[in-house]
PDB file of C-alpha atoms in Angstrom:
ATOM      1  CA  UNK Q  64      40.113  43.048  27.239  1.00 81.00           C
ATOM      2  CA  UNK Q  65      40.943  44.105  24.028  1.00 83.00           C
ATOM      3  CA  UNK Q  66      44.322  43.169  23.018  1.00 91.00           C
ATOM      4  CA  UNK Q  67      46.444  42.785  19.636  1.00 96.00           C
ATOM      5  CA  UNK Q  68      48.974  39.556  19.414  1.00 96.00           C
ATOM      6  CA  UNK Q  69      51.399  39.589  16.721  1.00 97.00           C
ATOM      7  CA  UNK Q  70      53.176  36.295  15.428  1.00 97.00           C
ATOM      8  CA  UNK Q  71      56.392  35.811  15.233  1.00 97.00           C
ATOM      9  CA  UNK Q  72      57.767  37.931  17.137  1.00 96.00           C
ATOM     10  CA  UNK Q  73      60.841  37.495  14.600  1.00 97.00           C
ATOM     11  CA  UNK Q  74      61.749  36.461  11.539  1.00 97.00           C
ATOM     12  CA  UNK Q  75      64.438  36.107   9.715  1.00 98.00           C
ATOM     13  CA  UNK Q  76      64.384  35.546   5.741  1.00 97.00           C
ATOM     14  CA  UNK Q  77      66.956  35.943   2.513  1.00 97.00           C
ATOM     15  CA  UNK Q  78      65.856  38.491   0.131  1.00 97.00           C
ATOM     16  CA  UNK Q  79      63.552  37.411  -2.827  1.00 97.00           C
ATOM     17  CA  UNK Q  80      62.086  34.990  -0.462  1.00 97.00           C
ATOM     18  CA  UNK Q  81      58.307  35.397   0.527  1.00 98.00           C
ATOM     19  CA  UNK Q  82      57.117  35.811   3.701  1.00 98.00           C
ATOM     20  CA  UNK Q  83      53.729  36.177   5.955  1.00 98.00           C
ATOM     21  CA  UNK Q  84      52.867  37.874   9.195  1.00 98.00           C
ATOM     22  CA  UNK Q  85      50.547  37.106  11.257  1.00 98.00           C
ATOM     23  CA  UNK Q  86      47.543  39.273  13.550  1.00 98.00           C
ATOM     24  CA  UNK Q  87      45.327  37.870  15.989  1.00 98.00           C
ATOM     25  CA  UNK Q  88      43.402  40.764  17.976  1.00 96.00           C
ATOM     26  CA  UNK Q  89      40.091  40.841  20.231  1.00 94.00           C
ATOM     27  CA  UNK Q  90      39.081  44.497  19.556  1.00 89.00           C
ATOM     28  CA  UNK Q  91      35.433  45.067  20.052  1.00 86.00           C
ATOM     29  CA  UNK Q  92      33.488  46.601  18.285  1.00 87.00           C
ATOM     30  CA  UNK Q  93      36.136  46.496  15.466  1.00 88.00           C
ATOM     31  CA  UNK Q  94      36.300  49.800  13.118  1.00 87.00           C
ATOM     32  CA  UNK Q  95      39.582  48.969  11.073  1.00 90.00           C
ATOM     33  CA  UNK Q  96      42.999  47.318  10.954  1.00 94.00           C
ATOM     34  CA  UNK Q  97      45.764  48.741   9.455  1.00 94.00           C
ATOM     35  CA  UNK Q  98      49.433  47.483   9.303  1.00 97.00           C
ATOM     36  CA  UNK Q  99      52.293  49.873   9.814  1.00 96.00           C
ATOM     37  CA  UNK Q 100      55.942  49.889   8.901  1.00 97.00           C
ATOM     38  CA  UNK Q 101      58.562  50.907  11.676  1.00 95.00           C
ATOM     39  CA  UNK Q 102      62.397  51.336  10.807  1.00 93.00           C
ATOM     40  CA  UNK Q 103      64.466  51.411  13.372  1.00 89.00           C
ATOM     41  CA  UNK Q 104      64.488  54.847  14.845  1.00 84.00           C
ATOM     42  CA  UNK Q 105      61.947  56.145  13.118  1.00 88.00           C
ATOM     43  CA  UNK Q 106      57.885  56.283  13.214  1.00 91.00           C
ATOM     44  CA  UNK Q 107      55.797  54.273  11.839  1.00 93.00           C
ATOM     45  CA  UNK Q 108      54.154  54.165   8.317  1.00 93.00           C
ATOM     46  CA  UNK Q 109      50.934  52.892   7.232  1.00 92.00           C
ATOM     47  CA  UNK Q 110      50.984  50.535   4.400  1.00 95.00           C
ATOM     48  CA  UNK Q 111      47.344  49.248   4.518  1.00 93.00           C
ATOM     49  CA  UNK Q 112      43.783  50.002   6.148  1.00 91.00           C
ATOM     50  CA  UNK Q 113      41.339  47.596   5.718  1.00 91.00           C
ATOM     51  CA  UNK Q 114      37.711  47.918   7.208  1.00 88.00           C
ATOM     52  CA  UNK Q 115      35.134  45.352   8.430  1.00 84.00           C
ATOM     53  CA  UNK Q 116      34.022  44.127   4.602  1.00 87.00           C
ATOM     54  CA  UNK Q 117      37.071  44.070   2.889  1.00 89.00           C
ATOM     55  CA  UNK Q 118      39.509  40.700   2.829  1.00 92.00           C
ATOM     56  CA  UNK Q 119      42.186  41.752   0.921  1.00 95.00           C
ATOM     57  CA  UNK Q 120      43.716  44.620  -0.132  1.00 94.00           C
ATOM     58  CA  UNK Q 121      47.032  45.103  -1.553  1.00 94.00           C
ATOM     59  CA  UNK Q 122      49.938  47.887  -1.500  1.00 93.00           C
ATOM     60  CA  UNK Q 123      52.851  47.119  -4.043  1.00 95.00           C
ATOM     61  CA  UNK Q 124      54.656  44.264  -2.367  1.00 97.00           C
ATOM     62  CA  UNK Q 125      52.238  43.959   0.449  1.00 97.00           C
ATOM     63  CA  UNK Q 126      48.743  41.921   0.727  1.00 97.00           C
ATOM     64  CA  UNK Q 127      46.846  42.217   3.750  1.00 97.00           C
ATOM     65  CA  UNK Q 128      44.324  40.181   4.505  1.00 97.00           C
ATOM     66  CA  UNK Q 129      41.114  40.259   6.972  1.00 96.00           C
ATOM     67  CA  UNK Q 130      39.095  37.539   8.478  1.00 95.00           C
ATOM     68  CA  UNK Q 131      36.639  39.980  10.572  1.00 91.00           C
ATOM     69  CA  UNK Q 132      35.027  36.697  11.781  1.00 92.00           C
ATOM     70  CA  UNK Q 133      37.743  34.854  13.482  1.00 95.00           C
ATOM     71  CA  UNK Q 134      39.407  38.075  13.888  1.00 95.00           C
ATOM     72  CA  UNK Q 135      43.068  37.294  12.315  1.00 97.00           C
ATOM     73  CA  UNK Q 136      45.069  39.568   9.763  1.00 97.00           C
ATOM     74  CA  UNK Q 137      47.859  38.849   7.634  1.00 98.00           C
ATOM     75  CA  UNK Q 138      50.614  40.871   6.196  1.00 98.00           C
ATOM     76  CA  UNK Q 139      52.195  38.917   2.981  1.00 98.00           C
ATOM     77  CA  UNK Q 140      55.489  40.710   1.825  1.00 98.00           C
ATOM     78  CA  UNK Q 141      55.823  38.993  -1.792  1.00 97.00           C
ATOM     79  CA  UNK Q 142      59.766  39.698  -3.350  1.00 97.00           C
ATOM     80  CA  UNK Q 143      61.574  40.652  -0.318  1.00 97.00           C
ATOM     81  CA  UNK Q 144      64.367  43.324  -0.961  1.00 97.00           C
ATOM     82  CA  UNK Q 145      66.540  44.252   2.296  1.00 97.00           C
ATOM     83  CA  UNK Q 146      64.723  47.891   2.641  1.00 96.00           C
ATOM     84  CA  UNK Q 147      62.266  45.598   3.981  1.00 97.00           C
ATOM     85  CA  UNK Q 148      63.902  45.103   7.123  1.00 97.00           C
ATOM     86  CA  UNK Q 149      62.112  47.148  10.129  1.00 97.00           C
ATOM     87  CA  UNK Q 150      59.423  46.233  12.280  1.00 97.00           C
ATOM     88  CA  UNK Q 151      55.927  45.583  11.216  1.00 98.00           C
ATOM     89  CA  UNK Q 152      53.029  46.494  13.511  1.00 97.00           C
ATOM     90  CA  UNK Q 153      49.137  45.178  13.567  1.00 97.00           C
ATOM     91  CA  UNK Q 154      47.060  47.816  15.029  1.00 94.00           C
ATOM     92  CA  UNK Q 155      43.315  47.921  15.369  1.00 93.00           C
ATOM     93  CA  UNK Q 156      40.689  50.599  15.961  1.00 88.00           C
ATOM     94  CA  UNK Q 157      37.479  50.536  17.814  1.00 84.00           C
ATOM     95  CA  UNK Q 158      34.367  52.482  16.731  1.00 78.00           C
ATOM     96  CA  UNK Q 159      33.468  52.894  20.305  1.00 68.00           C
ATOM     97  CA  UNK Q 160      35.509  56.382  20.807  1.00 63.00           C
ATOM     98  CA  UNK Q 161      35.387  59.539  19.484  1.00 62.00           C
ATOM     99  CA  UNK Q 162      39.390  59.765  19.259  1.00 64.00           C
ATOM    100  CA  UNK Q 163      39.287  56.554  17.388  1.00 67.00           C
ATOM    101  CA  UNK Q 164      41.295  54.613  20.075  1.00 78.00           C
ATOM    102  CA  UNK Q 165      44.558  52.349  19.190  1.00 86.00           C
ATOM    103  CA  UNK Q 166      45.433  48.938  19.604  1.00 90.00           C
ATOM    104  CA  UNK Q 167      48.822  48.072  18.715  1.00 93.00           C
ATOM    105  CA  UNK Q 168      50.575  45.092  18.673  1.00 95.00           C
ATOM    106  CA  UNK Q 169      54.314  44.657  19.783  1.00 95.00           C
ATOM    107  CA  UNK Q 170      55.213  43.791  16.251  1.00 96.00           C
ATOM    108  CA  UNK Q 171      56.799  41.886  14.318  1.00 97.00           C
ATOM    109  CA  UNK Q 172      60.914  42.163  13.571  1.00 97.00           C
ATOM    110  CA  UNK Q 173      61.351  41.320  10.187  1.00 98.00           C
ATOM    111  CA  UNK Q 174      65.014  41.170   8.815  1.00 98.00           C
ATOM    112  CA  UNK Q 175      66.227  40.369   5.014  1.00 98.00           C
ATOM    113  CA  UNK Q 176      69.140  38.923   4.558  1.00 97.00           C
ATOM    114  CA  UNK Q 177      71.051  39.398   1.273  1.00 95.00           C
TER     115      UNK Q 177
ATOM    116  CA  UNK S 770      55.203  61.547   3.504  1.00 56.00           C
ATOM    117  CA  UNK S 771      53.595  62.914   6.677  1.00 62.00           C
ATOM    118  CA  UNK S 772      54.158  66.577   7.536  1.00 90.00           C
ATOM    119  CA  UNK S 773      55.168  65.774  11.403  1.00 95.00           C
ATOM    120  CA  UNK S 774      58.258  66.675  13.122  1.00 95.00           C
ATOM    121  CA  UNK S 775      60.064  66.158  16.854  1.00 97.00           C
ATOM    122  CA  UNK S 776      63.235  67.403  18.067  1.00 96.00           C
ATOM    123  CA  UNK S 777      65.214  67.065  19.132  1.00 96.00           C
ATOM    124  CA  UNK S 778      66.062  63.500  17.507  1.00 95.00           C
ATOM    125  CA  UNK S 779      68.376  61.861  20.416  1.00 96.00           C
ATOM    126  CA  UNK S 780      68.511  63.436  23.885  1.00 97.00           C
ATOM    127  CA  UNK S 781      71.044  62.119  26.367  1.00 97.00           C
ATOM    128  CA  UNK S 782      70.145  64.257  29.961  1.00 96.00           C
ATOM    129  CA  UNK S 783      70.902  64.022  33.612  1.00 96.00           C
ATOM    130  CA  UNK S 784      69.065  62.938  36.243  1.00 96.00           C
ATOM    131  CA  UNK S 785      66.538  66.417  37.944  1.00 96.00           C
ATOM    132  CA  UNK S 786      66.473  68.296  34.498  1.00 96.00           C
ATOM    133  CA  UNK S 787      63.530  69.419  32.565  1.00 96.00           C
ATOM    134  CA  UNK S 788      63.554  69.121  29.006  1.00 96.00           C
ATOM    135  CA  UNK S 789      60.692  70.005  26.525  1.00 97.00           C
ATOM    136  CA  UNK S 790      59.934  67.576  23.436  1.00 97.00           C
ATOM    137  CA  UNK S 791      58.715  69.726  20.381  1.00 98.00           C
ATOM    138  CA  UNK S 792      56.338  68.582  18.067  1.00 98.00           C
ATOM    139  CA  UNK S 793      54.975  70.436  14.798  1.00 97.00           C
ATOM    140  CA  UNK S 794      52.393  68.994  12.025  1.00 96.00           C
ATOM    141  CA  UNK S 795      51.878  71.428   8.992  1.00 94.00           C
ATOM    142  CA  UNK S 796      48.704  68.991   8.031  1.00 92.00           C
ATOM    143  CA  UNK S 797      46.299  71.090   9.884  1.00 92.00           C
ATOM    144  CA  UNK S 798      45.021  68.252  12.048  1.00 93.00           C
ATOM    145  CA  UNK S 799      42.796  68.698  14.915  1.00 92.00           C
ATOM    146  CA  UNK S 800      44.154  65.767  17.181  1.00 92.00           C
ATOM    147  CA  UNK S 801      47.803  64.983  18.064  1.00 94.00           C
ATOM    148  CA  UNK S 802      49.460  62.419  20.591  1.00 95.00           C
ATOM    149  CA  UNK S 803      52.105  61.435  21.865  1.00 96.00           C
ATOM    150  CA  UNK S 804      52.880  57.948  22.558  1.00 96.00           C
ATOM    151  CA  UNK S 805      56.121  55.838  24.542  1.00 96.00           C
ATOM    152  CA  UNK S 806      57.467  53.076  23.270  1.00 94.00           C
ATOM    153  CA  UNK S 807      60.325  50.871  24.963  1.00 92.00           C
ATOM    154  CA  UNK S 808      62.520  48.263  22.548  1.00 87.00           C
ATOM    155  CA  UNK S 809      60.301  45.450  21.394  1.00 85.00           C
ATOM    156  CA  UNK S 810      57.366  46.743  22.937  1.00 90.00           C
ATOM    157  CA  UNK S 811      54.124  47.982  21.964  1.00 91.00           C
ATOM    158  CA  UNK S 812      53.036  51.968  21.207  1.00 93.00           C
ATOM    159  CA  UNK S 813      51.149  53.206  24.829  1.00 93.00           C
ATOM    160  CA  UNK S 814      49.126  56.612  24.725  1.00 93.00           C
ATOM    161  CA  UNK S 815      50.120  59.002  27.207  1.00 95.00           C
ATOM    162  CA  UNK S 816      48.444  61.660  25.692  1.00 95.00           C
ATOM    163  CA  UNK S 817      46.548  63.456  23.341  1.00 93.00           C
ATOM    164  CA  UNK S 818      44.262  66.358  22.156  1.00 94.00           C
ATOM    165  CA  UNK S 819      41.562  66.855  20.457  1.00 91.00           C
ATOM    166  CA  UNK S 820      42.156  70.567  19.384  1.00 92.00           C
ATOM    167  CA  UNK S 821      43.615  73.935  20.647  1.00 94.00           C
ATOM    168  CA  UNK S 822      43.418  73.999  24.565  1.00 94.00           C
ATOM    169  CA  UNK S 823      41.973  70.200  25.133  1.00 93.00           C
ATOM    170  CA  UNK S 824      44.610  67.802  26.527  1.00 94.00           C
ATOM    171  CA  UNK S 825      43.673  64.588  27.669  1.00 92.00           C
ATOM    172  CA  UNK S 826      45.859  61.589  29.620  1.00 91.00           C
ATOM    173  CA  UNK S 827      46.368  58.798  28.156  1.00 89.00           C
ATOM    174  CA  UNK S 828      46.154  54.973  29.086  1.00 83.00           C
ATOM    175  CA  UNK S 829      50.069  55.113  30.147  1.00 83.00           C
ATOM    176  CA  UNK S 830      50.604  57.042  33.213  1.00 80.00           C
ATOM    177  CA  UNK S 831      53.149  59.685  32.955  1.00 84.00           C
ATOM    178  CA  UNK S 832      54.811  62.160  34.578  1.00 88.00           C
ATOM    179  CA  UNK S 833      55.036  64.087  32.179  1.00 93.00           C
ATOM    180  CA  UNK S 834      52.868  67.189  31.058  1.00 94.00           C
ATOM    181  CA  UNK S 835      51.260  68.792  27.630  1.00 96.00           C
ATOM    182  CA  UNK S 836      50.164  71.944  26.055  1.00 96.00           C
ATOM    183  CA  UNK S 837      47.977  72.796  23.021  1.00 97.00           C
ATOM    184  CA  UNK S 838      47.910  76.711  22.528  1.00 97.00           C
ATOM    185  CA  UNK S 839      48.279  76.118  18.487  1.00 96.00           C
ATOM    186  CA  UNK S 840      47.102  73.555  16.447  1.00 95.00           C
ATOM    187  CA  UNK S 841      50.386  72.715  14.580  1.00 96.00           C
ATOM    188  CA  UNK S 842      52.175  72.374  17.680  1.00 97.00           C
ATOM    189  CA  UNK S 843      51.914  69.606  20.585  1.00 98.00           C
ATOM    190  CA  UNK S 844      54.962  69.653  23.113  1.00 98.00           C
ATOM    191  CA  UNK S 845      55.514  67.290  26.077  1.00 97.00           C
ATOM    192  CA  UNK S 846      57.831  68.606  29.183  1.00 96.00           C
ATOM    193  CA  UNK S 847      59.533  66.361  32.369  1.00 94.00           C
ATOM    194  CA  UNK S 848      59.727  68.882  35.035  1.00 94.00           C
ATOM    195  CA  UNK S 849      62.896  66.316  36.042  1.00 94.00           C
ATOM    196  CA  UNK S 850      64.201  63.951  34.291  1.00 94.00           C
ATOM    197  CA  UNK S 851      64.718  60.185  36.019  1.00 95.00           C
ATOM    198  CA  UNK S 852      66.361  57.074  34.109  1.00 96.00           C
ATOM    199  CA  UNK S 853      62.690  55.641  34.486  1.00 94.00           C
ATOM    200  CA  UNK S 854      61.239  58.251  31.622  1.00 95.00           C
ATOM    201  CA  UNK S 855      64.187  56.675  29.002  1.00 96.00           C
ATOM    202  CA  UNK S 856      62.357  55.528  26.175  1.00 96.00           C
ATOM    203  CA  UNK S 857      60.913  56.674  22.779  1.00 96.00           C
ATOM    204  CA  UNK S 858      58.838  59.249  22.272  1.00 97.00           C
ATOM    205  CA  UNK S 859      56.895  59.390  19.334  1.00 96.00           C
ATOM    206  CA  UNK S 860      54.123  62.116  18.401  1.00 97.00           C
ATOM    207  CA  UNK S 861      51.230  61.514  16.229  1.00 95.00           C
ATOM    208  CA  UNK S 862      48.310  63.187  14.233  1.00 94.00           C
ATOM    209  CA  UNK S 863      45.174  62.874  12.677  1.00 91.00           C
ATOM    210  CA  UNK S 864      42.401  64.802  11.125  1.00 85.00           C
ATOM    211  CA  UNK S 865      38.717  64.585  11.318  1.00 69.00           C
ATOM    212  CA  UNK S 866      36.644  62.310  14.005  1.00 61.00           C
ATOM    213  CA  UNK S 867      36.752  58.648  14.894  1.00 57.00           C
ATOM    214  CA  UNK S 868      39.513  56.307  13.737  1.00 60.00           C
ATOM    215  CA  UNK S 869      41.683  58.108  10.742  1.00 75.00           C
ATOM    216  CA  UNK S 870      44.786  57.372  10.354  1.00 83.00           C
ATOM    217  CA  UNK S 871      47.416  58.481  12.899  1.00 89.00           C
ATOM    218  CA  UNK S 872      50.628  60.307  11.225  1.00 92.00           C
ATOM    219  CA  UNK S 873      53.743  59.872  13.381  1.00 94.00           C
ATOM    220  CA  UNK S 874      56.822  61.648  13.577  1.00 95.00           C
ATOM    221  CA  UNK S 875      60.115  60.072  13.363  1.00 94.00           C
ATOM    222  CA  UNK S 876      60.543  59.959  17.280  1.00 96.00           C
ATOM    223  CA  UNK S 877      62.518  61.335  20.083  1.00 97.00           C
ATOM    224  CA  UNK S 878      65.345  58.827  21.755  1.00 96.00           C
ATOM    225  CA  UNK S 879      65.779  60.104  25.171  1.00 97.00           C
ATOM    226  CA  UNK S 880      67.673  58.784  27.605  1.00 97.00           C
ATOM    227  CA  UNK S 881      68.420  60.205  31.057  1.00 96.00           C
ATOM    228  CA  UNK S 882      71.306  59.199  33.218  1.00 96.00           C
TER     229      UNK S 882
END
């Protein structure tokens, strides 16, 4: 079954302080993974997209990391700054579709304390 | 920043009415969704299309229904309304084939009482 599992499922941190999330999934066969930012109330936005080969990739703040082997991601938030509160959610695509089906995890509720 | 809207934002109904969720892209995509999502829980599909008269169900049952007579525009309508459909409602796009990256809109609250 495929399935995305997020870790923790909270976390609570003081601003300038470093964090990392964590993505465990069992989406076969794997196309990409992409972490997305959720604020409360609103959609969520894609901070990274990282395919099969690549291990790292980074976007300001955030590094994302891949290990397509024992299928885990990553999300490091370096510098935290309370805009950074919201919800952070691992999802992961299969190649097996034409629509280029979604796995999302329940995410991860990140809050920065000042 | 994505080119995706919904209204309304926050819809508080009674029980036996229908209501219509809008949603507009100006991107041009081909395929659009709509997905529910209750409080700490994860996005589930519950429907989408692939272009202009091609709606699919998603993995989520629902009750509720879709249309796709323009490309930029993707609404979902509860022929009644029941405190089981209160959740989020959040539409999506994306261009092109296989897995591109989904656009969402900032979400309709609805909540029916």
């Amino acid at each position: 079954k495929n399935q995305v599992e997020q870790s923790p499922q909270s976390l609570i941190i003081l601003e300038g302080k470093n964090c990392t999330l964590q993505c465990n999934y069992t989406v076969s066969p794997f196309s990409n993974l992409r972490w997305y930012k959720q604020d409360t109330g609103r959609g969520p936005v894609s901070l990274t997209i990282m395919t099969f080969s690549e291990n790292t990739k980074s976007n300001g703040r955030y590094t994302a990391t891949l290990d397509a082997d024992t299928k885990q991601s990553s999300l490091h938030i370096t510098a935290s700054q309370l805009s950074d509160s919201a919800s952070y959610i691992c999802v992961v695509s299969d190649r097996g579709s034409t629509l280029g089906r979604l796995y999302f995890g329940r995410g991860t509720q990140l809050t920065v304390w000042p | 920043e994505a080119d995706i809207y919904q209204t309304p934002r926050y819809l508080v109904i009674g029980t036996g009415k229908k209501i219509t969720l809008e949603c507009s892209q100006t991107m041009g995509h081909d395929k659009m969704y709509w997905y529910q999502q209750d409080p700490g829980m994860e996005l589930h599909l519950i429907h989408y299309s692939y272009g202009v008269n091609s709606t699919e169900k998603g993995d989520l049952s629902s009750e509720s229904t879709v249309s796709r007579i323009r490309t930029e525009h993707f609404p979902l309508t509860l022929e009644s309304a029941r405190p089981s459909h209160t959740s989020q409602y959040l539409c999506a796009s994306s261009e092109g084939s296989g897995s591109r990256e989904q656009y969402f809109g900032p979400g309709t609250r609805l909540t029916v009482t």
